[in-house]
C-alpha atoms as one frame of an Amber mdcrd trajectory, in Angstrom:
protein
 -57.732  61.755  34.965 -56.539  59.420  32.585 -52.390  59.072  32.384 -50.746
  59.393  28.734 -47.000  58.451  28.280 -45.500  59.130  24.759 -43.972  56.362
  22.568 -40.778  56.791  23.985 -42.206  56.338  28.085 -43.688  53.940  26.831
 -40.834  51.305  25.007 -38.378  53.144  28.461 -41.016  51.462  30.623 -41.038
  48.083  28.603 -37.886  47.648  28.391 -37.137  48.996  32.206 -39.924  46.326
  32.536 -37.960  43.138  30.808 -34.602  43.629  32.213 -35.629  43.666  35.509
 -37.053  40.986  36.056 -34.598  39.204  33.323 -32.466  41.175  36.377 -33.935
  38.999  39.105 -34.291  35.880  38.105 -30.180  35.935  37.541 -29.228  37.506
  41.438 -31.583  34.708  42.321 -29.369  32.020  41.634 -26.708  34.645  42.137
 -27.542  34.268  45.747 -27.976  30.619  46.097 -24.472  29.709  45.422 -22.244
  33.191  46.503 -20.434  32.700  49.767 -17.991  35.765  49.833 -19.762  37.969
  52.257 -20.072  41.359  50.888 -20.623  39.781  47.106 -23.793  38.807  49.164
 -24.004  42.667  50.457 -23.697  44.140  46.838 -26.767  41.009  45.374 -28.536
  41.909  48.140 -28.772  45.272  46.512 -29.151  45.118  43.333 -32.127  42.657
  43.708 -33.522  45.778  46.011 -32.963  47.065  43.171 -34.643  45.801  40.536
 -38.158  43.811  42.352 -38.646  47.582  43.400 -37.817  48.985  39.460 -40.545
  46.420  39.154 -42.962  47.002  41.435 -42.886  50.596  40.236 -42.903  49.907
  36.369 -46.190  47.961  36.814 -47.862  50.735  38.500 -47.729  53.066  35.799
 -48.814  50.108  33.413 -51.684  49.891  35.769 -52.147  54.049  35.232 -52.538
  53.501  31.472 -54.524  50.525  31.326 -50.949  48.561  29.841 -51.149  45.466
  29.858 -47.425  44.079  31.639 -45.157  42.739  29.319 -44.527  38.614  29.714
 -40.589  38.592  31.196 -39.593  36.208  33.478 -40.601  34.361  36.399 -39.903
  32.255  38.071 -40.472  29.503  35.391 -37.185  30.426  33.937 -34.886  30.070
  36.960 -33.846  26.999  39.238 -32.834  27.841  42.420 -31.464  24.105  42.724
 -29.383  23.962  39.772 -25.453  23.813  40.821 -22.836  26.750  41.189 -22.072
  27.894  36.943 -20.435  31.050  37.810 -17.895  31.535  40.740 -18.158  34.822
  43.270 -15.324  37.209  40.999 -17.601  36.316  38.130 -20.774  37.126  40.199
 -19.149  40.475  41.415 -17.873  41.236  37.553 -21.133  40.576  36.137 -22.499
  43.440  38.727 -20.521  45.651  37.729 -21.584  45.082  33.825 -25.026  45.381
  34.476 -24.333  48.623  36.338 -22.174  50.763  34.180 -24.781  49.216  31.140
 -28.427  50.424  33.293 -26.332  53.349  33.724 -26.225  54.178  30.084 -29.908
  52.831  29.054 -31.085  54.923  32.648 -29.645  58.366  31.601 -31.370  57.633
  27.545 -34.031  56.956  29.268 -34.419  59.678  31.419 -33.650  62.478  29.498
 -36.249  60.665  26.317 -38.978  60.934  29.015 -40.867  64.493  29.211 -43.789
  63.291  31.515 -42.786  63.946  35.560 -43.318  60.845  36.851 -41.846  59.572
  34.985 -39.186  61.118  34.864 -38.648  61.244  38.519 -39.143  57.582  38.211
 -35.359  57.308  36.232 -33.787  59.878  38.738 -34.479  57.596  41.200 -33.733
  54.166  39.721 -30.756  56.324  38.066 -29.139  57.243  41.746 -29.772  53.835
  42.424 -28.300  52.044  40.417 -24.849  55.070  40.460 -24.911  53.861  43.917
 -24.581  49.875  43.137 -22.250  50.763  40.561 -19.858  51.886  42.759 -20.568
  50.053  45.703 -19.164  47.754  42.667 -16.943  49.130  41.571 -15.206  49.413
  46.239 -15.245  46.097  45.743 -13.416  44.952  42.405 -10.827  46.905  44.385
 -10.570  45.520  48.063 -10.924  42.371  46.911  -7.689  43.231  44.395  -9.763
  42.304  40.937 -10.819  45.029  39.893  -8.996  45.896  35.614  -8.770  49.400
  35.671  -7.270  51.160  31.854  -3.660  52.015  31.006  -1.989  54.490  32.471
  -0.494  57.256  29.831   1.749  60.434  30.838   0.552  63.616  31.362   1.050
  66.060  28.394   3.835  68.458  29.102   2.360  70.670  26.627  -1.798  71.774
  24.623  -1.016  70.142  21.260  -3.147  69.420  18.100  -3.248  67.463  15.010
  -2.349  68.108  11.801  -4.495  66.785   8.950  -1.659  63.768   8.647  -1.611
  62.853  12.158  -4.705  62.880  13.398  -5.382  59.695  10.933  -1.604  58.384
  10.007   1.513  60.100  10.036   3.035  60.474   6.024   5.507  57.303   6.624
   2.249  55.180   6.964   3.367  54.663  10.474   0.132  54.193  12.586   0.779
  57.801  16.205  -0.087  55.589  19.030  -3.779  55.838  21.009  -5.181  59.350
  22.066  -5.992  58.469  25.300 -10.214  59.156  24.293  -9.248  55.856  21.568
  -7.892  53.799  24.370 -11.092  54.744  26.767 -13.571  52.777  23.512 -11.129
  49.651  22.740 -10.603  49.150  26.147 -14.128  49.819  27.175 -15.623  47.513
  23.847 -13.094  44.711  25.470 -14.678  44.265  28.681 -17.708  43.852  26.708
 -15.809  41.133  24.880 -14.879  39.207  28.037 -17.492  39.612  29.810 -19.524
  37.923  27.418 -17.269  35.707  26.206 -17.955  34.501  29.997 -20.996  34.608
  30.698 -21.844  32.433  27.299 -18.936  29.839  28.096 -21.430  28.808  31.002
 -24.698  29.613  28.393 -23.471  27.389  25.817 -22.684  24.419  28.322 -25.751
  24.634  29.853 -28.793  24.955  27.596 -31.743  22.518  26.186 -31.755  22.899
  23.073 -29.106  21.375  20.874 -29.719  24.502  18.235 -29.010  27.511  21.360
 -26.320  25.378  22.612 -25.329  25.977  19.285 -26.405  29.520  18.698 -24.662
  30.775  22.208 -21.431  28.395  21.774 -21.011  30.228  17.780 -21.538  33.972
  20.175 -18.044  32.975  23.172 -16.393  32.246  19.373 -17.228  35.692  18.096
 -16.284  36.739  21.218 -13.159  35.685  21.496 -11.676  36.313  18.256 -13.012
  39.696  18.641 -11.360  39.889  21.761  -7.428  39.100  20.198  -8.362  41.661
  17.773  -8.756  44.471  20.143  -5.713  42.972  22.278  -3.809  42.638  19.408
  -4.909  46.983  19.239  -3.175  47.282  23.023  -0.245  45.360  22.524   0.634
  47.193  18.663   1.041  50.365  21.189   2.576  48.230  23.867  -0.559  48.825
  25.910  -0.923  45.837  28.644  -3.421  43.133  27.425  -6.547  42.622  30.026
  -7.078  39.279  31.548 -10.461  37.490  30.354 -12.603  34.995  32.344 -13.201
  31.711  31.404 -12.243  30.038  35.093 -14.390  31.651  36.455 -17.347  29.498
  35.782 -17.871  26.114  36.607 -18.047  22.870  34.951 -21.898  22.232  34.845
 -24.366  21.402  31.895 -27.545  21.883  34.140 -29.434  24.586  33.248 -30.254
  26.622  36.099 -32.423  29.875  33.251 -34.794  28.810  30.403 -33.224  29.144
  26.815 -35.512  31.609  26.507 -34.163  33.982  29.068 -30.481  33.451  28.514
 -31.091  33.777  25.226 -32.712  37.539  25.773 -29.577  38.218  27.221 -27.660
  36.980  24.527 -29.753  39.011  22.451 -29.258  42.474  24.993 -25.866  42.190
  25.450 -25.803  42.117  21.133 -26.800  45.205  21.016 -25.191  47.204  23.420
 -22.258  46.237  21.932 -23.438  47.027  19.012 -24.418  50.092  20.578 -20.509
  50.506  21.899 -18.871  49.805  18.852 -21.262  52.555  17.140 -20.164  54.987
  19.468 -16.440  53.580  19.518 -16.082  55.142  16.064 -17.497  57.784  16.041
 -15.562  58.620  19.078 -11.641  57.188  16.830 -10.078  58.577  14.499  -7.044
  56.205  13.187  -8.181  54.480  10.333  -7.310  51.287  11.106  -8.871  51.793
  14.196 -12.035  52.318  13.097 -11.778  49.778   9.711 -11.250  46.805  12.664
 -13.757  48.214  14.935 -16.280  48.287  11.270 -15.432  44.703  11.130 -16.228
  43.728  14.582 -19.287  46.302  13.973 -21.085  44.365  11.320 -19.887  40.141
  12.322 -22.047  40.910  14.954 -24.214  42.373  13.746 -24.803  39.322  11.664
 -24.592  37.483  14.660 -27.431  39.921  16.239 -29.841  38.919  13.222 -29.631
  35.490  13.580 -30.108  35.139  17.111 -33.912  37.474  16.975 -34.641  35.066
  13.866 -34.666  31.626  16.218 -35.910  33.784  19.298 -38.801  34.511  16.851
 -39.428  31.383  16.156 -39.431  30.275  19.213 -42.247  32.142  20.084 -39.831
  33.896  22.357 -39.492  38.308  21.352 -41.815  39.880  22.824 -43.048  43.330
  20.326 -42.449  46.512  22.592 -45.657  48.468  21.429 -45.686  50.540  18.301
 -47.033  53.180  16.580 -51.117  52.317  14.406 -50.380  50.568  11.359 -52.493
  53.646   8.802 -51.983  51.426   5.892 -53.354  48.154   7.659 -56.439  50.312
   9.162 -57.500  51.567   6.017 -57.442  48.713   3.637 -59.405  46.888   7.121
């Protein structure tokens, strides 16, 4: 009997294929240069997960006669290129990507109805949780894990009133809640990740147009890091270290411009989504105003990146609904 998948399942599998074909290229290059044995084991584990995910996704496509997306392959990675990132950044990158994957895979599982697809995403989510925990433990072991700041345990239960939830009657800001700190730190960590990876990409991209776009992205990340760090500093909370020093001086590109643009757009999309969640979770007026402004800035950057990819015929289109109006006109 022919398997039928709904739109959500098709979209989830399509996204899984693209993201894992990207990850495989990234990790294979890392493995050419990693020196730390523990980080190498983590990368081997991550590569195994991505290759298994890609193989299983192809199996679903075959069952419904769905054409495999173009994705990325050996032609998009130059394994002979010099090292671009330090071992420390490789570990940080795996930790960050596994965090994102838990969000994406959880969404894929919850929006899929076919039992086979749900079993597939349940297994992937379990594998990724294991990978995340390994990366997190390894970060502590290597002394490079940066945790959110600590705050005191409350002495009693407190309730917000109309003034304190937004700001005090005197116009003085209340200190951040634990939830607001969580959202600021998560988004700040994402910008620190983006700044480092775009530093490497912008100095090694082949096309001048792509280099300039990626450099603009790096500068946006730096600017937004400063805004988010300032929000922490205003409440006497510690800032977080950046990672530009974990990028080498190499200008030889290890990845195709298409792959670097695809990964950049993916990271922008995630930042856009996470800012939206943060705005919904934060109550202080100045925090939501800052987050809204930062969201608008990356929205413009995302559109410009998508326009470049469309112009260069790099942006693959996910499966779409039938255009009934066009069908009638035909």
